[in-house]
Tab-separated table of C-alpha atoms in Angstrom:
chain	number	residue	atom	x	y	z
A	43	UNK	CA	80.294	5.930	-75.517
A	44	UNK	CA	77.825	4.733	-72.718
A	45	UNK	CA	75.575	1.884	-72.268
A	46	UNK	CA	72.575	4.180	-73.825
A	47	UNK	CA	74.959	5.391	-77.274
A	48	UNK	CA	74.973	1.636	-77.454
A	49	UNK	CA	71.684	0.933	-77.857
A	50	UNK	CA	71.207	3.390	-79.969
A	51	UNK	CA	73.386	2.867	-82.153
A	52	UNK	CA	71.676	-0.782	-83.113
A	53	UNK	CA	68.179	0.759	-83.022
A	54	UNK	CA	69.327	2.875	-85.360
A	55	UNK	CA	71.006	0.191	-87.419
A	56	UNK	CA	74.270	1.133	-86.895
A	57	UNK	CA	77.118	-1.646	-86.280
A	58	UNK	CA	78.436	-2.100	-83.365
A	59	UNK	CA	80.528	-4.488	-81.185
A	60	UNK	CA	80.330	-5.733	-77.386
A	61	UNK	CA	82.832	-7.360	-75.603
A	62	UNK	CA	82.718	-9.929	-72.547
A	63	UNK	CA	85.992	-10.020	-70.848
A	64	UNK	CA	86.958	-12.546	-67.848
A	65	UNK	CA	88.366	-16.416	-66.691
A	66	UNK	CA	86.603	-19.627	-67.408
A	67	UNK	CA	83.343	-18.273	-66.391
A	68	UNK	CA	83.466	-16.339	-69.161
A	69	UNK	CA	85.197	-18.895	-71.265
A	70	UNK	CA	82.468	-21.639	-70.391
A	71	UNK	CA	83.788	-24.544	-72.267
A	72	UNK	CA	84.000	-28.369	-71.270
A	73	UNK	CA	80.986	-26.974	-68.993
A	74	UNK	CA	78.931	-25.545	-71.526
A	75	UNK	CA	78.750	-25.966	-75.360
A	76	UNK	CA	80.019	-23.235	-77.510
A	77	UNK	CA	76.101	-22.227	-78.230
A	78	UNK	CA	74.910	-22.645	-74.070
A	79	UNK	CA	78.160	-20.119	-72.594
A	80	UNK	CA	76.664	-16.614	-71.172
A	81	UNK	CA	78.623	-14.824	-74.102
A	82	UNK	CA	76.093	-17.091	-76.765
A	83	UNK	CA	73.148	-16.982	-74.699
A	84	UNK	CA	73.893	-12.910	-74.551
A	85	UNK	CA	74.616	-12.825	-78.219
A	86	UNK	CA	71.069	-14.615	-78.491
A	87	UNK	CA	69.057	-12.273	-76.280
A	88	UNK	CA	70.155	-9.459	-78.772
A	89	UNK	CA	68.881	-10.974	-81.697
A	90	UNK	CA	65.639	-11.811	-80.102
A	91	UNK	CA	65.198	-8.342	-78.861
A	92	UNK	CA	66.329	-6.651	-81.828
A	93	UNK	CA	64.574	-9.063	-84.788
A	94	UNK	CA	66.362	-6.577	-87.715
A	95	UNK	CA	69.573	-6.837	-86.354
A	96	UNK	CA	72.301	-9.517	-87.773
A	97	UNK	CA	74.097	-10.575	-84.442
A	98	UNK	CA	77.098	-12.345	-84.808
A	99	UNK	CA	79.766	-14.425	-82.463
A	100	UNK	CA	83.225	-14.340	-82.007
A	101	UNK	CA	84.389	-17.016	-80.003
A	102	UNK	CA	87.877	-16.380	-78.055
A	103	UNK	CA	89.966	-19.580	-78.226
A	104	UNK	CA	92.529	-20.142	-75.219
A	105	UNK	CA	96.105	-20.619	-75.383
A	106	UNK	CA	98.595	-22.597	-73.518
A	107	UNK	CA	100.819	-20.083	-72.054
A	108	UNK	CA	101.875	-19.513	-68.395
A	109	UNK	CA	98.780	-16.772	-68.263
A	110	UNK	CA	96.841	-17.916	-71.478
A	111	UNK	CA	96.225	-15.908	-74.109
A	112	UNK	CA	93.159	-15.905	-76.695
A	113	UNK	CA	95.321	-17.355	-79.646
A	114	UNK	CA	92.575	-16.758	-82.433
A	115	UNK	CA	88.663	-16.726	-82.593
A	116	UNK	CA	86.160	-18.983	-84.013
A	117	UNK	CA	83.649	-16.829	-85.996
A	118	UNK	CA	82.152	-15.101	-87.200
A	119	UNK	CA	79.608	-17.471	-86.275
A	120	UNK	CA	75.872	-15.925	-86.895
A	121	UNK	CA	73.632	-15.990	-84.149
A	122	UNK	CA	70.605	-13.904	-86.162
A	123	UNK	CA	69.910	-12.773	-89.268
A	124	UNK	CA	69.140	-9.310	-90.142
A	125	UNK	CA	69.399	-6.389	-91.990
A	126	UNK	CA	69.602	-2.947	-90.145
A	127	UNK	CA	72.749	-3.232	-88.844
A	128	UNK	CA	74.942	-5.623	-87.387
A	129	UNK	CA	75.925	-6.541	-83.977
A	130	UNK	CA	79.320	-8.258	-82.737
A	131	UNK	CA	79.563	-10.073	-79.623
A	132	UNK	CA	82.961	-11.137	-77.968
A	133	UNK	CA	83.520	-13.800	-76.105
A	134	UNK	CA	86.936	-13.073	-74.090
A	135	UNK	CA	87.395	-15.570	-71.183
A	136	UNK	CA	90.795	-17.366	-70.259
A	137	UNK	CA	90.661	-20.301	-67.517
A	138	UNK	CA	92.520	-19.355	-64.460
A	139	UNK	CA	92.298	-15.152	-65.020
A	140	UNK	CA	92.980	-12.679	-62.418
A	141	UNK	CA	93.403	-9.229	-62.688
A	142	UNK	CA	96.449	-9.227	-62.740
A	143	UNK	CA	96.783	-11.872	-65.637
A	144	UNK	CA	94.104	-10.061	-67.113
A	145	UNK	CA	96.565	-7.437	-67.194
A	146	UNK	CA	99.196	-9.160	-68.656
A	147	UNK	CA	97.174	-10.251	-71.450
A	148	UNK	CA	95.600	-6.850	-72.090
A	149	UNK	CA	96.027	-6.511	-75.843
A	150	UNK	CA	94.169	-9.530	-76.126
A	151	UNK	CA	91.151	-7.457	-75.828
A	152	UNK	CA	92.316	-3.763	-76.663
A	153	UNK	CA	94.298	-4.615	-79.688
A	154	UNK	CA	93.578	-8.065	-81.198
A	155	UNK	CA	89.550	-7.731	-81.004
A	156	UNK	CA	88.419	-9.510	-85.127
A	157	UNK	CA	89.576	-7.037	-87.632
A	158	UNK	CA	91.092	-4.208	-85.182
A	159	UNK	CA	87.634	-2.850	-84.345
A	160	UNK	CA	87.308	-1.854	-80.966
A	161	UNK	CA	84.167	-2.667	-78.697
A	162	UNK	CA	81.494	-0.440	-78.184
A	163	UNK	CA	80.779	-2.264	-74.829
A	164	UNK	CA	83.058	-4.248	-72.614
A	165	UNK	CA	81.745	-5.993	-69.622
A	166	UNK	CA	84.470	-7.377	-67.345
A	167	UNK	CA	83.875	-9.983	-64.434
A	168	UNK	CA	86.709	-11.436	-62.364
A	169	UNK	CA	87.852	-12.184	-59.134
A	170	UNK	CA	86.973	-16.064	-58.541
A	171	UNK	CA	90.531	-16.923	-59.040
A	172	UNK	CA	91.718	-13.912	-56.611
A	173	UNK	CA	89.759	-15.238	-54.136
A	174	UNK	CA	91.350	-18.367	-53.929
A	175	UNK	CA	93.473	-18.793	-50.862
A	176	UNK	CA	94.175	-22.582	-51.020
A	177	UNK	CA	96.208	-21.035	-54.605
A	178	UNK	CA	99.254	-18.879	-53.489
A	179	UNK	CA	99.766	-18.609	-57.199
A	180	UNK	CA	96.480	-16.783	-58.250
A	181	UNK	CA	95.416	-15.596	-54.212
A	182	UNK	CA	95.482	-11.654	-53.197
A	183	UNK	CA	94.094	-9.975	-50.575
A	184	UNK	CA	90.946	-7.766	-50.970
A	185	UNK	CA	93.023	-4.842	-50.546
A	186	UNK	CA	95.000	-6.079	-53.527
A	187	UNK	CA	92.532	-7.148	-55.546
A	188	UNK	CA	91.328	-3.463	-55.614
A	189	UNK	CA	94.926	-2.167	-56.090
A	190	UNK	CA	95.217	-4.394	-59.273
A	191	UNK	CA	91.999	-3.891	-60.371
A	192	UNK	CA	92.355	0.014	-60.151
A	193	UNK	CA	95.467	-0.440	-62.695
A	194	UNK	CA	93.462	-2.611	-64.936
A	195	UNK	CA	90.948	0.282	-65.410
A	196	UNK	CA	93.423	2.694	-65.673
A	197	UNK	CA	94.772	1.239	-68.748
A	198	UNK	CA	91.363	0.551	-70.389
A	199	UNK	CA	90.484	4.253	-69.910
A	200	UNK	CA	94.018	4.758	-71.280
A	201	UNK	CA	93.393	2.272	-74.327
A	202	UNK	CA	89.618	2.183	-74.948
A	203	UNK	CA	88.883	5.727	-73.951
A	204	UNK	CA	86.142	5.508	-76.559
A	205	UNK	CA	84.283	2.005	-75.049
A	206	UNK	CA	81.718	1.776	-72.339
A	207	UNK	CA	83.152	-0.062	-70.027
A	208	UNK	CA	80.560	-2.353	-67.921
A	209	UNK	CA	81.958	-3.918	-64.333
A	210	UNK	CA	80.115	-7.254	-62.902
A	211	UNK	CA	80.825	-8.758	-59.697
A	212	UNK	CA	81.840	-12.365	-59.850
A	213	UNK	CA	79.379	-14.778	-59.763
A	214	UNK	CA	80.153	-17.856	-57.153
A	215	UNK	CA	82.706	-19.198	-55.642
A	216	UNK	CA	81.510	-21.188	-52.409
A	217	UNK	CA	80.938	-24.340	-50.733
A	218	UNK	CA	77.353	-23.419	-50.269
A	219	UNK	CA	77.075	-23.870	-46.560
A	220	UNK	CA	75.808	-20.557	-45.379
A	221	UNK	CA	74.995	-16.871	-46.242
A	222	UNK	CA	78.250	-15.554	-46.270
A	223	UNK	CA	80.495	-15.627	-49.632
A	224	UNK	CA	84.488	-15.850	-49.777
A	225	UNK	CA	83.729	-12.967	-52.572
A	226	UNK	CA	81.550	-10.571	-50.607
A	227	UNK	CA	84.719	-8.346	-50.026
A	228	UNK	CA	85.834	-8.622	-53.894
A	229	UNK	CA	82.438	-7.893	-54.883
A	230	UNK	CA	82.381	-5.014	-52.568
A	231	UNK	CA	85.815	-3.574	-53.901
A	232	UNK	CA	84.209	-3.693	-57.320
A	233	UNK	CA	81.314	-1.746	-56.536
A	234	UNK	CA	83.620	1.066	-54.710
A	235	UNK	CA	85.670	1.104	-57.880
A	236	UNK	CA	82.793	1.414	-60.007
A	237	UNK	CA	81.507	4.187	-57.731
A	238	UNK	CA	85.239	5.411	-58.120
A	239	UNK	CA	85.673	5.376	-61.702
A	240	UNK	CA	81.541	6.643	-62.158
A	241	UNK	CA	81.225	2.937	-64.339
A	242	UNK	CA	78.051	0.983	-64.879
A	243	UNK	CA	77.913	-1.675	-62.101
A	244	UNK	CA	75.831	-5.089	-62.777
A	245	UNK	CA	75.941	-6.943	-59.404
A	246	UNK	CA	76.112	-10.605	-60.580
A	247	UNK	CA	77.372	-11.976	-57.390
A	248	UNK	CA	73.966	-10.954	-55.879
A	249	UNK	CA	71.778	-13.026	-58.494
A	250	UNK	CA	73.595	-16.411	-57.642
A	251	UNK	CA	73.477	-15.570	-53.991
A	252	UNK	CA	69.844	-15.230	-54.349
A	253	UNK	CA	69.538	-18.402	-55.965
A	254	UNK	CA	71.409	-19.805	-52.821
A	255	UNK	CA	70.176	-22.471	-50.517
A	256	UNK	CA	72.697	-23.659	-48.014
A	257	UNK	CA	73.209	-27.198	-47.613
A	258	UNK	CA	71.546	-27.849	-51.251
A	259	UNK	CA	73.033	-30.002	-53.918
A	260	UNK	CA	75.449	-28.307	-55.908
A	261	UNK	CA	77.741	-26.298	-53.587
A	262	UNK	CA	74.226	-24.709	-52.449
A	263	UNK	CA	73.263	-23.439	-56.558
A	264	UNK	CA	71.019	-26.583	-57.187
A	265	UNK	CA	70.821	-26.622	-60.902
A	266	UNK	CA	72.907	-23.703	-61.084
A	267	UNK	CA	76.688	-25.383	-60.961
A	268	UNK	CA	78.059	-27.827	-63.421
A	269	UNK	CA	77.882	-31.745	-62.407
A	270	UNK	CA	81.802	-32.216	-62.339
A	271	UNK	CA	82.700	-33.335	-58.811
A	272	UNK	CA	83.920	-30.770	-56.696
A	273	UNK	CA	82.951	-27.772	-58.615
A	274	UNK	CA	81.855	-25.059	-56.519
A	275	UNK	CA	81.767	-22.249	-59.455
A	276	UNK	CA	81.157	-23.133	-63.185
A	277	UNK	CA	78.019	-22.927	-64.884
A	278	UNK	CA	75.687	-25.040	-66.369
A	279	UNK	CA	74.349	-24.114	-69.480
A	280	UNK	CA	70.755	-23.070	-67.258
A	281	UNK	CA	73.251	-21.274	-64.536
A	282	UNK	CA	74.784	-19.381	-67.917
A	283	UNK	CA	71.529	-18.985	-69.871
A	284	UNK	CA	70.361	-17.288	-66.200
A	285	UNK	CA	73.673	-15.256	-65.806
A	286	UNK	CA	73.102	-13.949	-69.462
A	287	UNK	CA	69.417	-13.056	-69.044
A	288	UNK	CA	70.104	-10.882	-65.572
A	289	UNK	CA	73.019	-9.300	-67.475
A	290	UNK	CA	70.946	-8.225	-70.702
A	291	UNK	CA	68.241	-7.241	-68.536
A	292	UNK	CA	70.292	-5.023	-66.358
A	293	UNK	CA	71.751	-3.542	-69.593
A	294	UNK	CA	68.628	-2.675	-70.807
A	295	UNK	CA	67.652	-0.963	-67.490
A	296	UNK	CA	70.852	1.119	-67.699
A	297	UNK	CA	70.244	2.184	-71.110
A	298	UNK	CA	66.923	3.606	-69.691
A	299	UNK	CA	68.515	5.338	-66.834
A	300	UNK	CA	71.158	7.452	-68.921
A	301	UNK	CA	67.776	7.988	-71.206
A	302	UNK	CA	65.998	9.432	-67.932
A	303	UNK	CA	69.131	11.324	-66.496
């Protein structure tokens, strides 16, 4: 399966299912409303692209465990109606993630996906929480980070050999003070791996960098970053809606690619 077989397949009103993996970015909540997350405004931007297509939501629930674990869904919840097909969107985020929790908690998105089916698409963004060296208990080095992440991928080829699997850089992390992110190196380990493992790459680190002005309210994201005090990485439901638009756009333009190549 690639990014293009995707596509196709709800063009030609087949079903199919896409899966966002990740930590509270992806998650959203107490931030966002279950309806304003990037997985809903995603799951939105399908229906309004593809009118005939019924697109609907499965919302990942966290647990309470030492790592989390998604301990049921909330869904289906429909986002459109339609009739050629049907689209399932995933949303798979648990507070706190790294890789190597992400790991740990692996069947919750190879095994326990609503009703066994596995996703067509899975797009994967962490590496906030590695990044965090004032928290020895989530903190690894670059070199790490890569080392952990190279496992993860090995054991989604191993377990989702059939799913496109999508990687995006993580979005912000910062105090918003200058140029230069905490994440650049994570972002840049991501995009060797991707390279590595010859995986679609969506570079969202570079859209929220763009939307950077140092010394700005907000950690340097404006309206971007959520009001709690302090927070120098969560959404608000505009930095989300944003986040989802540049993703489905850059989906869209690799569909076209494999179509060209």
């Amino acid at each position: 399966m690639t990014v293009t077989d995707f596509f196709e397949k709800i063009e030609t009103g087949k079903d199919a299912m896409f899966c966002c993996v990740g930590d509270s970015i992806t998650y959203g909540l107490i931030h966002c409303t279950a309806e304003e997350t990037y997985t809903a405004k995603l799951a939105a931007q399908f229906g309004f692209k593809y009118p005939d297509t019924a697109v609907l939501r499965y919302d990942g629930n966290c647990g309470t465990g030492d790592y989390d674990t998604i301990d049921d869904y909330t869904g289906p919840i429909l986002v459109h109606s339609g009739e050629k097909g049907s689209l399932t969107v995933i949303r798979n985020g648990v507070g706190g993630n790294t890789v190597s929790r992400l790991i740990r908690r692996i069947d919750d998105f190879t095994v326990l996906l609503p009703n066994g089916i596995k996703p067509d698409v899975m797009t994967v963004m962490t590496g906030i929480n590695d990044a965090l060296s004032e928290d020895p208990n989530k903190y690894v080095t670059p070199e790490q980070f890569k080392l952990n992440y190279r496992e993860l991928l090995k054991l989604l080829a191993e377990r989702l050999p059939d799913t496109a699997v999508v990687l995006l850089t993580p979005s912000y992390n910062d105090m918003g003070v200058d140029d230069k992110s905490r994440l650049e190196p994570y972002c840049e380990a991501v995009k060797s791996l991707a390279e590595e493992y010859s995986l679609p790459l969506i570079d969202v680190h570079f859209l929220w960098m763009n939307h950077l002005i140092p010394g700005s309210e907000h950690f340097g994201q404006r309206d971007w970053l959520s009001d709690s005090k302090y927070d120098s990485c969560h959404p608000t439901p505009l930095g989300a809606e944003m986040t989802a638009r540049y993703i489905f756009d850059s989906l869209v333009s690799l569909s076209k690619q494999g179509k060209e190549n």
